[in-house]
Amino acid sequence: MKMKKLIGNIMLTTGLIGGAIASARNPPLWVVVGGALGVMALGILFRRQGEREELHKTAAHGKGGKEELKKSLEDALKEIEKVMEEKERDIEKAREKLGKVLEALENFAEKAQPLRIEGIRVYGEVMTSFSKAERHLNRAWSAYADGYIREGNAYLESGYAQLRETSKIL
């Protein structure tokens, strides 16, 4: 799998350089440019096939599956609930806990890659919802850090709701 991606990268690079050299000549060597484009196309096919095989292998080993993603979302939702309770008492502690939640969610997009096997639509719906949640949680953290508590509360609640929506989509 990694070998196909490597071969694809080499072919893509070779075709690009060869095509650039052949097209820079005066007059251009159109046959060589055409051949270079063919090599680049094959390189792209090899890369895509290698990526697809890696996704299937990852899914077969149970890494990044729906259950793992749901678990990480559930953990994050529990922690955000604690942040929502904490914000009433100590905004600094709430911001620290929210920062830890955001760190835990950093790898979500990477873990969600195997969802592409089920189709780009499923992957797109999950990631669209997740990205909104992540963006709102980051805004909440930033607002708390700058002392805008009302704004932070609004974004925290919005991010929480969006994260719940992401969990439902999964």
Short mmCIF file of C-alpha atoms in Angstrom, two decimals, residues 9 15 35 60 81 114 117 150 152:
data_model
loop_
_atom_site.label_atom_id
_atom_site.label_comp_id
_atom_site.label_asym_id
_atom_site.label_seq_id
_atom_site.Cartn_x
_atom_site.Cartn_y
_atom_site.Cartn_z
CA ASN A 9 4.64 9.97 -6.11
CA GLY A 15 6.16 13.20 -15.26
CA GLY A 35 4.14 10.95 -22.55
CA ALA A 60 -10.33 -3.71 8.78
CA GLU A 81 -20.80 19.34 30.23
CA PRO A 114 -11.93 5.46 7.03
CA ILE A 117 -15.00 4.01 2.38
CA ARG A 150 -21.32 35.93 27.50
CA GLY A 152 -17.93 32.41 25.23
#
